[in-house]
CSV table of C-alpha atoms and ligand atoms in Angstrom, one decimal:
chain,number,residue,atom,x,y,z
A,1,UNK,CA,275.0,76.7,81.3
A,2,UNK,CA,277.8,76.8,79.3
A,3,UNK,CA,281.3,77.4,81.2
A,4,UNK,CA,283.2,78.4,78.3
A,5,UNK,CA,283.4,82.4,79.3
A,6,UNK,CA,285.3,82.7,82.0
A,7,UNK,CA,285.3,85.7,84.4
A,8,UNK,CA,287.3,88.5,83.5
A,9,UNK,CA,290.2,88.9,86.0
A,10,UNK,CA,289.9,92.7,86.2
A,11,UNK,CA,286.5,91.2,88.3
A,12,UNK,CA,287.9,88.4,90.8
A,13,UNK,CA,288.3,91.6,93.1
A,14,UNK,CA,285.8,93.0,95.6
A,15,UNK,CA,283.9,96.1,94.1
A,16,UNK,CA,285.6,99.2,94.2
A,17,UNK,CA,285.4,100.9,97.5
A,18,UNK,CA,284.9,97.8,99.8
A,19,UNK,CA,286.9,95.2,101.0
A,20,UNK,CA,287.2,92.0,102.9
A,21,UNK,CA,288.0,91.2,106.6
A,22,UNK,CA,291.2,88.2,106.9
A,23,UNK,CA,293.5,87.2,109.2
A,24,UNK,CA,293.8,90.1,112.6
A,25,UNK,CA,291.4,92.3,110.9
A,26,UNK,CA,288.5,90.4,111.2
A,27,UNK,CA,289.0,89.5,114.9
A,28,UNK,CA,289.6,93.1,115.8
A,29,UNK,CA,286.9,94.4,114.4
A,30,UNK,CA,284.8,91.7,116.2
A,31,UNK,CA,286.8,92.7,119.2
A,32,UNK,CA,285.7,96.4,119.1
A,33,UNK,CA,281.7,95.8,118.6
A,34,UNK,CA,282.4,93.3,121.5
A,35,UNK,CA,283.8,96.1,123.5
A,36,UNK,CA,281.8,98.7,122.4
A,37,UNK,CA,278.3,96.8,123.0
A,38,UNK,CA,280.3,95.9,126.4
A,39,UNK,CA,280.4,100.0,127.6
A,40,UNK,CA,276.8,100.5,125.5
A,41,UNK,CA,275.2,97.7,127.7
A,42,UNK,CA,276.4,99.4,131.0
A,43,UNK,CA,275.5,102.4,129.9
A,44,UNK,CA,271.6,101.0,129.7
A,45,UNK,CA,271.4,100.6,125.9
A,46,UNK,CA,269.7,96.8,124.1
A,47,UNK,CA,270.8,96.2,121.2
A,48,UNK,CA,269.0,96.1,117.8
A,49,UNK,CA,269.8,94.7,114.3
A,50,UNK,CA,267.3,96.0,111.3
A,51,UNK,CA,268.1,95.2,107.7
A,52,UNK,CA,270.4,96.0,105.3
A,53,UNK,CA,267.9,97.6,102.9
A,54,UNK,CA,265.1,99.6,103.3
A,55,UNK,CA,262.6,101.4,101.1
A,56,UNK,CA,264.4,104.2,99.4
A,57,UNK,CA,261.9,107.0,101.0
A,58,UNK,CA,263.0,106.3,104.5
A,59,UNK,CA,266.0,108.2,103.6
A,60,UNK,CA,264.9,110.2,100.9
A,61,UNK,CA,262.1,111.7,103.5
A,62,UNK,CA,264.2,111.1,106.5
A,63,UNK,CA,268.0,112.6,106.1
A,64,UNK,CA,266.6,114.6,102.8
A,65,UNK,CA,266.7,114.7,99.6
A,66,UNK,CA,269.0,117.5,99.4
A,67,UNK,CA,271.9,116.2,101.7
A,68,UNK,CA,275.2,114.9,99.6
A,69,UNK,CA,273.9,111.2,101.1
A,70,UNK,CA,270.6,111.1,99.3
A,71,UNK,CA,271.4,113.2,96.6
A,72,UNK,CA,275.0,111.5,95.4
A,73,UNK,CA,275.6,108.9,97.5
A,74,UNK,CA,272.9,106.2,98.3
A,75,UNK,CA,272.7,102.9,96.7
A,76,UNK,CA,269.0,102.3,95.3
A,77,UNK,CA,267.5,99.3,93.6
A,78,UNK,CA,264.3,97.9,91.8
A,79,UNK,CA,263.3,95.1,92.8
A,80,UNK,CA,261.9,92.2,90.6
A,81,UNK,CA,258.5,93.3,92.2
A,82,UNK,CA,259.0,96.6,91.6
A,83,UNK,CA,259.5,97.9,95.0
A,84,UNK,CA,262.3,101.0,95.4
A,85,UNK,CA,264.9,100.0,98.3
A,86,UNK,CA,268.4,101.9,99.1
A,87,UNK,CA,270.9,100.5,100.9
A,88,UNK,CA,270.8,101.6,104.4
A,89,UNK,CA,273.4,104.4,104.1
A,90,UNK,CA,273.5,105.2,107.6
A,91,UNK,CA,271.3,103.8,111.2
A,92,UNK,CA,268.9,106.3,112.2
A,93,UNK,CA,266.5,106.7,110.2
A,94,UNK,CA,266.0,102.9,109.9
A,95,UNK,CA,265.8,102.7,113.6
A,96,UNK,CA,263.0,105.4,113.7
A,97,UNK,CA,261.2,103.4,111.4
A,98,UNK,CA,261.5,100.3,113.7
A,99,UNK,CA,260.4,102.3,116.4
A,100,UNK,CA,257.1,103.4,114.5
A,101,UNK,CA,256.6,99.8,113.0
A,102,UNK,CA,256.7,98.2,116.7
A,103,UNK,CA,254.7,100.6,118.4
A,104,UNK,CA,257.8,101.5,120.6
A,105,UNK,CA,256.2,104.7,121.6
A,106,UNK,CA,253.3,102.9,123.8
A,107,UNK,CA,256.7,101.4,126.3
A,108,UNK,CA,258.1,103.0,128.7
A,109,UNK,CA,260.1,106.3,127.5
A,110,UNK,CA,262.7,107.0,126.7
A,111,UNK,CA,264.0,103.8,124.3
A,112,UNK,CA,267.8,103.2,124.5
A,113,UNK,CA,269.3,101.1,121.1
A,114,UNK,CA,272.8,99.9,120.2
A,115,UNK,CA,273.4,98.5,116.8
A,116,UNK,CA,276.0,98.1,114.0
A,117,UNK,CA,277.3,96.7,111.0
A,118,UNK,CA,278.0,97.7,107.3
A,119,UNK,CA,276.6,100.9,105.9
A,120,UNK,CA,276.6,102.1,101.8
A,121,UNK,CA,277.8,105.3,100.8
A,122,UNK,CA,278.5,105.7,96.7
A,123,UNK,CA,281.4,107.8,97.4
A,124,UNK,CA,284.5,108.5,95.7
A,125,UNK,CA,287.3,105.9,97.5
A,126,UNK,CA,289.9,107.4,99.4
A,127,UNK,CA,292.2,106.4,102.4
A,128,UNK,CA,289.5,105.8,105.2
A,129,UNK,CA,286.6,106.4,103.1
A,130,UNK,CA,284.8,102.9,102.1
A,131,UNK,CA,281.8,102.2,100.1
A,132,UNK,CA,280.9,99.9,102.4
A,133,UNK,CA,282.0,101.1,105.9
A,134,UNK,CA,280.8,99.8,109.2
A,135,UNK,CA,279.5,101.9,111.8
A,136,UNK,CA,278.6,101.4,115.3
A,137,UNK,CA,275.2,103.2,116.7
A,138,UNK,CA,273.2,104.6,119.7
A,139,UNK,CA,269.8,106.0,120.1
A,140,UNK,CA,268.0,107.0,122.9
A,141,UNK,CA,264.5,107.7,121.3
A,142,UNK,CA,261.6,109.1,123.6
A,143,UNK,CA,262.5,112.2,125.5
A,144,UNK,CA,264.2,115.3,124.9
A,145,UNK,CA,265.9,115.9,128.6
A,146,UNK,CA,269.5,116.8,127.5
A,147,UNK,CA,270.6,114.2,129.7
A,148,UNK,CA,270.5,112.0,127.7
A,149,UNK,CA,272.5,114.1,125.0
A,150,UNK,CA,275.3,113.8,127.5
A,151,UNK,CA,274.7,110.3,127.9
A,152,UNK,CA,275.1,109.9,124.3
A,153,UNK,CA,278.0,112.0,124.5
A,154,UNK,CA,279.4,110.0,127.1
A,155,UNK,CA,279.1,106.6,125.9
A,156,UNK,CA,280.8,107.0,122.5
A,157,UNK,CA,283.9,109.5,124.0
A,158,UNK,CA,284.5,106.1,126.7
A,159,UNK,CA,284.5,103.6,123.4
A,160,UNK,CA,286.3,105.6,121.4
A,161,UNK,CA,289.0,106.0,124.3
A,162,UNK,CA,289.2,102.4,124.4
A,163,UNK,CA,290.9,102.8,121.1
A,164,UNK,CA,293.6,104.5,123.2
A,165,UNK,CA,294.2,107.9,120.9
A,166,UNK,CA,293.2,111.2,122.1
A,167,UNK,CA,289.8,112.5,120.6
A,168,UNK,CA,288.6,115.8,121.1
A,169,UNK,CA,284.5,116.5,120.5
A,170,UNK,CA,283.3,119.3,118.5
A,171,UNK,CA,279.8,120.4,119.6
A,172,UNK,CA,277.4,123.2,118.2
A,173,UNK,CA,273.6,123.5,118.6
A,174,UNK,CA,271.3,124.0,116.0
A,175,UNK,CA,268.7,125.5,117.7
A,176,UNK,CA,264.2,124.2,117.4
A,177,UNK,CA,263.0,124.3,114.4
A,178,UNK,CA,261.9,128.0,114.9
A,179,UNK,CA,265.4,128.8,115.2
A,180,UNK,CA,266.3,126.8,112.6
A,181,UNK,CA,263.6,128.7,109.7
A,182,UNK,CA,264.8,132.0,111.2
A,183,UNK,CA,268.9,131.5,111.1
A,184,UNK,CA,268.3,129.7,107.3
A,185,UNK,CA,266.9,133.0,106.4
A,186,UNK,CA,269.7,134.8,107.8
A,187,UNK,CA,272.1,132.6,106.2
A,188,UNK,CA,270.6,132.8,102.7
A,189,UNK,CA,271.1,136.5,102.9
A,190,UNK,CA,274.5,136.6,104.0
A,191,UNK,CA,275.2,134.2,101.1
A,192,UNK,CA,273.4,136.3,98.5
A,193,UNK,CA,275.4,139.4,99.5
A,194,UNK,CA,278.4,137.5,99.2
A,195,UNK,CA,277.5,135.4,96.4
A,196,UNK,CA,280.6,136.8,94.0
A,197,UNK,CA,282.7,135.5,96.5
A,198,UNK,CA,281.7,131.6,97.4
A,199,UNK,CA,282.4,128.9,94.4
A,200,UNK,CA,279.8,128.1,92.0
A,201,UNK,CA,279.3,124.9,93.7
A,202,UNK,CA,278.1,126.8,96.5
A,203,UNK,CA,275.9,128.6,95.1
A,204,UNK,CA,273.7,125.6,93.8
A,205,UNK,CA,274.3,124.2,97.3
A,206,UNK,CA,272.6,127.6,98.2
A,207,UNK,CA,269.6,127.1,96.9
A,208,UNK,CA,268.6,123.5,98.0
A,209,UNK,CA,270.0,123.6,101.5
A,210,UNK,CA,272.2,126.8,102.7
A,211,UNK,CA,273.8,124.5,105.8
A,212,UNK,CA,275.5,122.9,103.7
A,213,UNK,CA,277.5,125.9,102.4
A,214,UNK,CA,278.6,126.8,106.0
A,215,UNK,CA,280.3,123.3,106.0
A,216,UNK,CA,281.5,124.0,102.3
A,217,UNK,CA,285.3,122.2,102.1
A,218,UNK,CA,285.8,124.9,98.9
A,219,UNK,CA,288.6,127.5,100.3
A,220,UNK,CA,287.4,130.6,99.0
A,221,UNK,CA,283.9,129.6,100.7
A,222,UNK,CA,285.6,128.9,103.4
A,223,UNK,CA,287.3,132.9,103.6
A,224,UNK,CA,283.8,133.9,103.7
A,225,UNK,CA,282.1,131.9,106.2
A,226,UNK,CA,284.6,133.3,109.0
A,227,UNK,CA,282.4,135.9,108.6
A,228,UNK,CA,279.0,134.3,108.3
A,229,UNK,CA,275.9,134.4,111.0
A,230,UNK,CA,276.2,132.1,114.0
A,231,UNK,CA,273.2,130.2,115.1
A,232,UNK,CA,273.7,130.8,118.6
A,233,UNK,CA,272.6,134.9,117.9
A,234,UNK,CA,269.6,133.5,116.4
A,235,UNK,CA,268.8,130.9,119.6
A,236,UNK,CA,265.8,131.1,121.5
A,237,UNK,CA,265.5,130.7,125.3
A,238,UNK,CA,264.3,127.1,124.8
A,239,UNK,CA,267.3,126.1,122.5
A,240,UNK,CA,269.7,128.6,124.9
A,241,UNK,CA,268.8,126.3,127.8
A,242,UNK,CA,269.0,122.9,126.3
A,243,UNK,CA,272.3,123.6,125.0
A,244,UNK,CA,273.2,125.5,127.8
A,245,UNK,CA,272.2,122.1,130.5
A,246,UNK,CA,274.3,119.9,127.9
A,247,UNK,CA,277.1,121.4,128.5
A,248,UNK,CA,276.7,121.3,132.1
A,249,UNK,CA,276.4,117.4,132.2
A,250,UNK,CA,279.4,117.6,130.2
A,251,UNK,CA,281.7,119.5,132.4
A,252,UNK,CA,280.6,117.5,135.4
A,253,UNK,CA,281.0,114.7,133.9
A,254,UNK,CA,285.3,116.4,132.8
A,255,UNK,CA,284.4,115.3,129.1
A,256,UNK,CA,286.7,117.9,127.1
A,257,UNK,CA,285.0,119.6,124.1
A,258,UNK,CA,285.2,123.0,121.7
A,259,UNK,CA,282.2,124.6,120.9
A,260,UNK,CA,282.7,125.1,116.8
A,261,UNK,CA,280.0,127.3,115.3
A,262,UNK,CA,280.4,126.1,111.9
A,263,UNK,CA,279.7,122.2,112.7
A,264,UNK,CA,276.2,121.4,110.9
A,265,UNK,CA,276.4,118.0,110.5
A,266,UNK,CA,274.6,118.0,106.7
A,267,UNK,CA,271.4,115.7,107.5
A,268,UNK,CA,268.1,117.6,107.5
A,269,UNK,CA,266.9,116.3,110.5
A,270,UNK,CA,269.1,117.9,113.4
A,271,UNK,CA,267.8,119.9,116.0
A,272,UNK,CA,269.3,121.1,119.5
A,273,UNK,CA,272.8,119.6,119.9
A,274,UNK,CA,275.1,118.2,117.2
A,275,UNK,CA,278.7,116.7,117.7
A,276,UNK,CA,281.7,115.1,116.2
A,277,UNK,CA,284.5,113.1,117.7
A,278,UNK,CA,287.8,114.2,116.0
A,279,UNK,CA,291.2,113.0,116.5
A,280,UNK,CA,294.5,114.0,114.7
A,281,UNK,CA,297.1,112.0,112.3
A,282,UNK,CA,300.3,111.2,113.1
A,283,UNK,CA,302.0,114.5,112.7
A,284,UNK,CA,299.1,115.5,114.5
A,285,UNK,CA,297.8,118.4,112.3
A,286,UNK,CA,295.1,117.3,110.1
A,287,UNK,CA,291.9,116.4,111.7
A,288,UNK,CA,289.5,113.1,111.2
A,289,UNK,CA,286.1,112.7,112.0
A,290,UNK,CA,285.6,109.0,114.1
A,291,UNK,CA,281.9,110.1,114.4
A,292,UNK,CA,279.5,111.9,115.0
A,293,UNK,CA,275.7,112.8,115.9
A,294,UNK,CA,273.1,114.9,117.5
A,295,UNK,CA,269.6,115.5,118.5
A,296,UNK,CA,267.0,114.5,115.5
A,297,UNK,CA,263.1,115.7,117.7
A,298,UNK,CA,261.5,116.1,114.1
A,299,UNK,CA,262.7,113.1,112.2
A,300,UNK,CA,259.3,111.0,112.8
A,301,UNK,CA,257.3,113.8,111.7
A,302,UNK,CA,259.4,113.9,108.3
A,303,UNK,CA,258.3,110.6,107.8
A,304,UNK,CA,255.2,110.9,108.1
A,305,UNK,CA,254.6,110.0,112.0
A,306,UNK,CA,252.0,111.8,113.5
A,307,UNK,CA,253.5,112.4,117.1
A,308,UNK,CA,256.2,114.1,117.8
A,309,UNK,CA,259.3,111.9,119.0
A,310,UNK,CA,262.0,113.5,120.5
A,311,UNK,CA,265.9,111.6,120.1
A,312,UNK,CA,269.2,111.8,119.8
A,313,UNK,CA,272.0,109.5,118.9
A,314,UNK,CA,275.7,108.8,117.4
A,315,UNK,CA,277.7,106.8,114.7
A,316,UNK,CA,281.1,105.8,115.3
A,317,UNK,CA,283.2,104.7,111.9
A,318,UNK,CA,284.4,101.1,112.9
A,319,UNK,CA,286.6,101.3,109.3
A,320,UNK,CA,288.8,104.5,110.8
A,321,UNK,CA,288.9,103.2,114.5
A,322,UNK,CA,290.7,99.8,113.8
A,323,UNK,CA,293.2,102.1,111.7
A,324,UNK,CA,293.7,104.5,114.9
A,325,UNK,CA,294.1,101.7,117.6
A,326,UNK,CA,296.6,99.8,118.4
A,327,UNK,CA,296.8,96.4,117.4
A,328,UNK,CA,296.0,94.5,121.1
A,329,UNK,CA,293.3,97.1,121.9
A,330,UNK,CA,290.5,95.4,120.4
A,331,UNK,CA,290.6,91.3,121.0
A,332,UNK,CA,287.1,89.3,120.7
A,333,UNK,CA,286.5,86.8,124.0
A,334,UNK,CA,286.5,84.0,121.9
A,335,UNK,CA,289.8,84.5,120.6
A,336,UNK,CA,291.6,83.1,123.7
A,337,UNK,CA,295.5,82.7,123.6
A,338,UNK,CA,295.9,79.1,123.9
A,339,UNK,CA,297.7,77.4,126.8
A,340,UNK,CA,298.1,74.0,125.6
A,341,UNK,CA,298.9,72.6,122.0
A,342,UNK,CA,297.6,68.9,121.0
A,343,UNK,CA,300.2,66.8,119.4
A,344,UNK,CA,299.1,63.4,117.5
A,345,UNK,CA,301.4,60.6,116.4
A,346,UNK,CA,300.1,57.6,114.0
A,347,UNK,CA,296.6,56.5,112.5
A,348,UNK,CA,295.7,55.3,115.9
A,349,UNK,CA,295.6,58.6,118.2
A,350,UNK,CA,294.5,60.7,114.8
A,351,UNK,CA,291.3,58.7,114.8
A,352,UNK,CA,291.0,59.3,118.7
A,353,UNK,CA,291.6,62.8,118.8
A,354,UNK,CA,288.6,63.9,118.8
A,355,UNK,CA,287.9,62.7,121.6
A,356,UNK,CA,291.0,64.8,123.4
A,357,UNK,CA,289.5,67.9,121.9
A,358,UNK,CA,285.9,67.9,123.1
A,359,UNK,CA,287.5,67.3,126.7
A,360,UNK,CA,289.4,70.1,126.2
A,361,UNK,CA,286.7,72.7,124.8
A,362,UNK,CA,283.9,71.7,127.1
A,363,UNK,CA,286.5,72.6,130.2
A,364,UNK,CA,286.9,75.7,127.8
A,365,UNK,CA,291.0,74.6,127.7
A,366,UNK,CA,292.5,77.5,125.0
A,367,UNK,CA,293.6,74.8,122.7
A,368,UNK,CA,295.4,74.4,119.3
A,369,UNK,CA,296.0,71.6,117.2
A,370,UNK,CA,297.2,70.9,113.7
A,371,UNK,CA,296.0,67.6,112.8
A,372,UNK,CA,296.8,67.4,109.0
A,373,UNK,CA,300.3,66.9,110.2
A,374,UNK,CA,302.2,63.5,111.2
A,375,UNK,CA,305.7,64.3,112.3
A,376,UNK,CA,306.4,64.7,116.5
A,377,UNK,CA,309.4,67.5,116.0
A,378,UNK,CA,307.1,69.6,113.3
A,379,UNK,CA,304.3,69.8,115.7
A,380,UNK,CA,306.5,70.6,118.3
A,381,UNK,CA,308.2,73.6,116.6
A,382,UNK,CA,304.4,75.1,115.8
A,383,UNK,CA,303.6,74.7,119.9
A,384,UNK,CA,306.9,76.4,120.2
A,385,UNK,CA,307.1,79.0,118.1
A,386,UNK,CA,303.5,79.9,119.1
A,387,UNK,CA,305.1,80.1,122.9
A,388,UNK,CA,302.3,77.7,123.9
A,389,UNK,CA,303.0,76.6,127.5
A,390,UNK,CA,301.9,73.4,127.6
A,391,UNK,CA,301.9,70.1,124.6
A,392,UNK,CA,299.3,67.1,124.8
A,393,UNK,CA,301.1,64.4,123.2
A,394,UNK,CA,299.3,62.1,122.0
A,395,UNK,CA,300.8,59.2,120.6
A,396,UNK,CA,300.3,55.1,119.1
A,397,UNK,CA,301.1,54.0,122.6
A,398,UNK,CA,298.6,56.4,124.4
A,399,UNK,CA,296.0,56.0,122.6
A,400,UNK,CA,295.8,52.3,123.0
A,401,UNK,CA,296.6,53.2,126.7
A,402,UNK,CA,294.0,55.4,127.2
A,403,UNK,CA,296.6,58.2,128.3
A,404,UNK,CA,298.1,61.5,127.2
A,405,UNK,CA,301.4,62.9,127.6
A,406,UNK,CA,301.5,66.5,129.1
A,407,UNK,CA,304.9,68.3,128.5
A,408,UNK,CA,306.0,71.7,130.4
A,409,UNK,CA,307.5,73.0,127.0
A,410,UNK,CA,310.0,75.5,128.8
A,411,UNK,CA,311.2,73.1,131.6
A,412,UNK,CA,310.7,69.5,129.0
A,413,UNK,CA,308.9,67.7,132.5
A,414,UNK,CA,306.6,65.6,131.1
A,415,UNK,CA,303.4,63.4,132.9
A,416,UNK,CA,301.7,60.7,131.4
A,417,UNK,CA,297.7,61.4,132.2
A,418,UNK,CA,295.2,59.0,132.3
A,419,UNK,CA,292.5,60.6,130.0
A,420,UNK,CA,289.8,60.3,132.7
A,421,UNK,CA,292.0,62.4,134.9
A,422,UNK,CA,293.0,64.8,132.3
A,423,UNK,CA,290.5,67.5,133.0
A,424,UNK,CA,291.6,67.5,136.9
A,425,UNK,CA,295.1,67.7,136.5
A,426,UNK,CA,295.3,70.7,133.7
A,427,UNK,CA,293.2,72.5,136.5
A,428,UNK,CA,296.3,71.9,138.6
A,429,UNK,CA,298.4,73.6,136.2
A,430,UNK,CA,299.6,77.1,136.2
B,501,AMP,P1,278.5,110.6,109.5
B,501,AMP,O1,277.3,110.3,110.3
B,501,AMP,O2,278.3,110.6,108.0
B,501,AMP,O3,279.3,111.7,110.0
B,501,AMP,O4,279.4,109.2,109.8
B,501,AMP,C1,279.8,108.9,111.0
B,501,AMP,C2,281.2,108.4,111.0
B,501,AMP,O5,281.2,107.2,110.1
B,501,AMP,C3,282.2,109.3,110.3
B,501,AMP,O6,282.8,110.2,111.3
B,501,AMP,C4,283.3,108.4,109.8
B,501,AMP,O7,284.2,108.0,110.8
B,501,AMP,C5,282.5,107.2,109.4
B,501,AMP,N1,282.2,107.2,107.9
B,501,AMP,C6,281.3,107.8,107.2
B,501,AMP,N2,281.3,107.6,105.9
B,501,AMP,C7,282.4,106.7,105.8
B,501,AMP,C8,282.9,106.0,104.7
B,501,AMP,N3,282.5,106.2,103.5
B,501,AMP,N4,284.0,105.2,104.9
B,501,AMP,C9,284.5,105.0,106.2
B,501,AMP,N5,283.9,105.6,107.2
B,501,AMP,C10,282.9,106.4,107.1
């Protein structure tokens, strides 16, 4: 191949609307799936990872082809065999799919699943809004005891306090699918009485999926669905009751929310309970959603499942919670801060460090070392201005020795070690 075109600069960039993870970044966001698998483990959840791609009609079938996801923002692709795949652009229905595929349904019930990683969304970049994003999942597929709606509930509103900000959950129910046909109706009539008054936009919206115009973002829209129908007049005793015991386990359990009547959550397949976690910016007047989720009992039979599989689940945004929390919130186990710091002097003890090290890391000794470097006062000043407590000095003499020089860097006391020993006596140290 000839290397006489080079690559335009305008493309030595990541694509537009994703980015890459250096330097504290990438260790905090390791730090918070640590922490967050942490709470979901104790909470009773395994974890699960599926693929980044699925075929396209998981979604399409799934979350609906009329949502702004499948309609504007999924990523699809041909492949060389001709197969139609999308980018997973969010968890759930892929994990329903796994569910189906293994035969889940024949264990015991329900299933409890933690996952995360990157997620695909085609969406116009903003601040906090990623075309690649990460998110952080649970499901609890198998039942429909609203229980475990609170558990869900639960689980996410004790990670995302981790973060340390104040979050606030929004929570509506959208009724059974009965409910559901008969509060659609009595939406699309509202909406047709009022149609001079909503945005243009709206009105398509209308047509394919009226939910979505009672979560409509356009303000003169938004004027006239202060005075649109509210599921909960439409509810049924069954739908009544579920929400009615959710919110029970909630307010045993002191978890604050607000019961909005407008939150609709935009998928197609929500049923029963639906929530968002919200938290405020800095002046602390506009609102963010750090995730959200709901009940989904009729997803498997929108793909095509024969049974009936009753769930409910979350997403957290991993992107929007490392830009909430505080910088020490969210530190990954193996990022330990390191006690000693291993200083080398001449060919000698560079060829024998080595050694040193793998003394050090199999007692799991937080070490550093910079071994590129030659000169005694330059490796000093790094241990220093790192406040590591301890050096190993390591020099010509020592290494023919066999010993090591262990220096207090605060009081200068220093101990020559026999290398042997050198494990037992760093024990002894504070
Ligand atoms: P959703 O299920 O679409 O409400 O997504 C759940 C959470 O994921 C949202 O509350 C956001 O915090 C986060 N999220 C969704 N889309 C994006 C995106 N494009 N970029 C960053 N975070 C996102």
């Amino acid at each position: 191949m000839s290397r006489s075109s080079k690559i335009n600069k305008d493309l030595l960039q990541a694509p537009k609307g994703m980015r890459d993870f250096h330097g504290d970044i990438f260790y905090k966001k390791q730090g918070f799936f640590e922490k967050a698998q942490e709470i979901a483990e104790y909470y009773g959840f395994s974890g699960i990872e599926l693929p980044v791609l699925e075929h396209e009609e998981i979604f399409t079938k799934g979350v609906g082809d009329n949502t702004d996801i499948v309609e504007k923002e999924i990523y699809t692709l041909k492949t060389k065999g001709g197969s139609k795949l999308a980018l997973r652009p969010e968890g759930t229905a892929g994990i329903m799919r796994s569910y189906i595929e293994h035969g889940m349904g024949s264990l015991p019930q329900p299933i409890f699943l933690y996952y995360g990683g990157p997620f695909f969304r085609h969406e116009r970049p903003q601040k906090g809004r990623y075309r690649q994003f990460y998110q952080f999942g649970l499901e609890i597929i198998g039942s429909e005891n609203a229980v475990l709606d609170a558990i869900i509930i639960q689980t996410g509103y004790q990670i995302l306090m981790e973060t340390g900000t104040e979050i606030s959950i929004k929570i509506n129910t959208l009724g059974d699918s009965e409910v559901r046909k008969e509060y659609l109706k009595k939406l699309k009539l509202f909406y047709k009485k009022n149609k001079g008054r909503i945005s243009t936009k709206d009105l398509e919206r209308l047509e394919k999926n009226p939910l979505r115009v009672l979560d409509s973002k356009e303000p003169e829209t938004i004027i006239v669905n202060e005075d649109a129908p509210t599921i909960i007049d439409t509810l049924n005793p069954t739908s009544k009751k579920h929400f009615k015991a959710v919110l029970e386990y909630l307010d045993a359990a002191h978890i604050p929310y607000e019961i909005d009547h407008t939150l609709v959550r935009g998928l197609d397949y929500y049923t029963h309970t639906v929530f968002e976690y919200v938290t405020y910016n800095s002046n602390g007047e506009e609102s963010f959603a750090l995730g959200g989720g709901g009940r989904y009992d009729e997803l498997a039979n929108f793909m095509g499942h024969s049974k009936r599989v009753p769930a409910v689940g979350l997403g957290l945004g991993v992107d929007r919670i490392l830009e909430i929390s505080k910088e020490e919130v969210f530190n990954p186990k193996i990022r330990k801060k390191p006690k000693f710091f291993f200083i080398q002097l001449g060919y000698e003890a560079k060829a024998k460090a080595f050694n040193i090290i793998e003394i050090m890391r199999k007692k799991k000794y937080p070490l550093k070392h910079s071994l590129s470097k030659n000169n005694l006062s330059k490796q000093l000043g790094i241990a220093e201005t790192l406040s590591i407590p301890y050096a190993l000095i390591f020099g010509q003499k020592e290494a023919i020795d066999g010993t090591v020089i262990v220096r207090d860097m605060k009081t200068r006391k220093q101990d020559t070690v026999k290398i042997v020993d050198l494990a037992d006596h760093l024990k002894k140290l504070k």
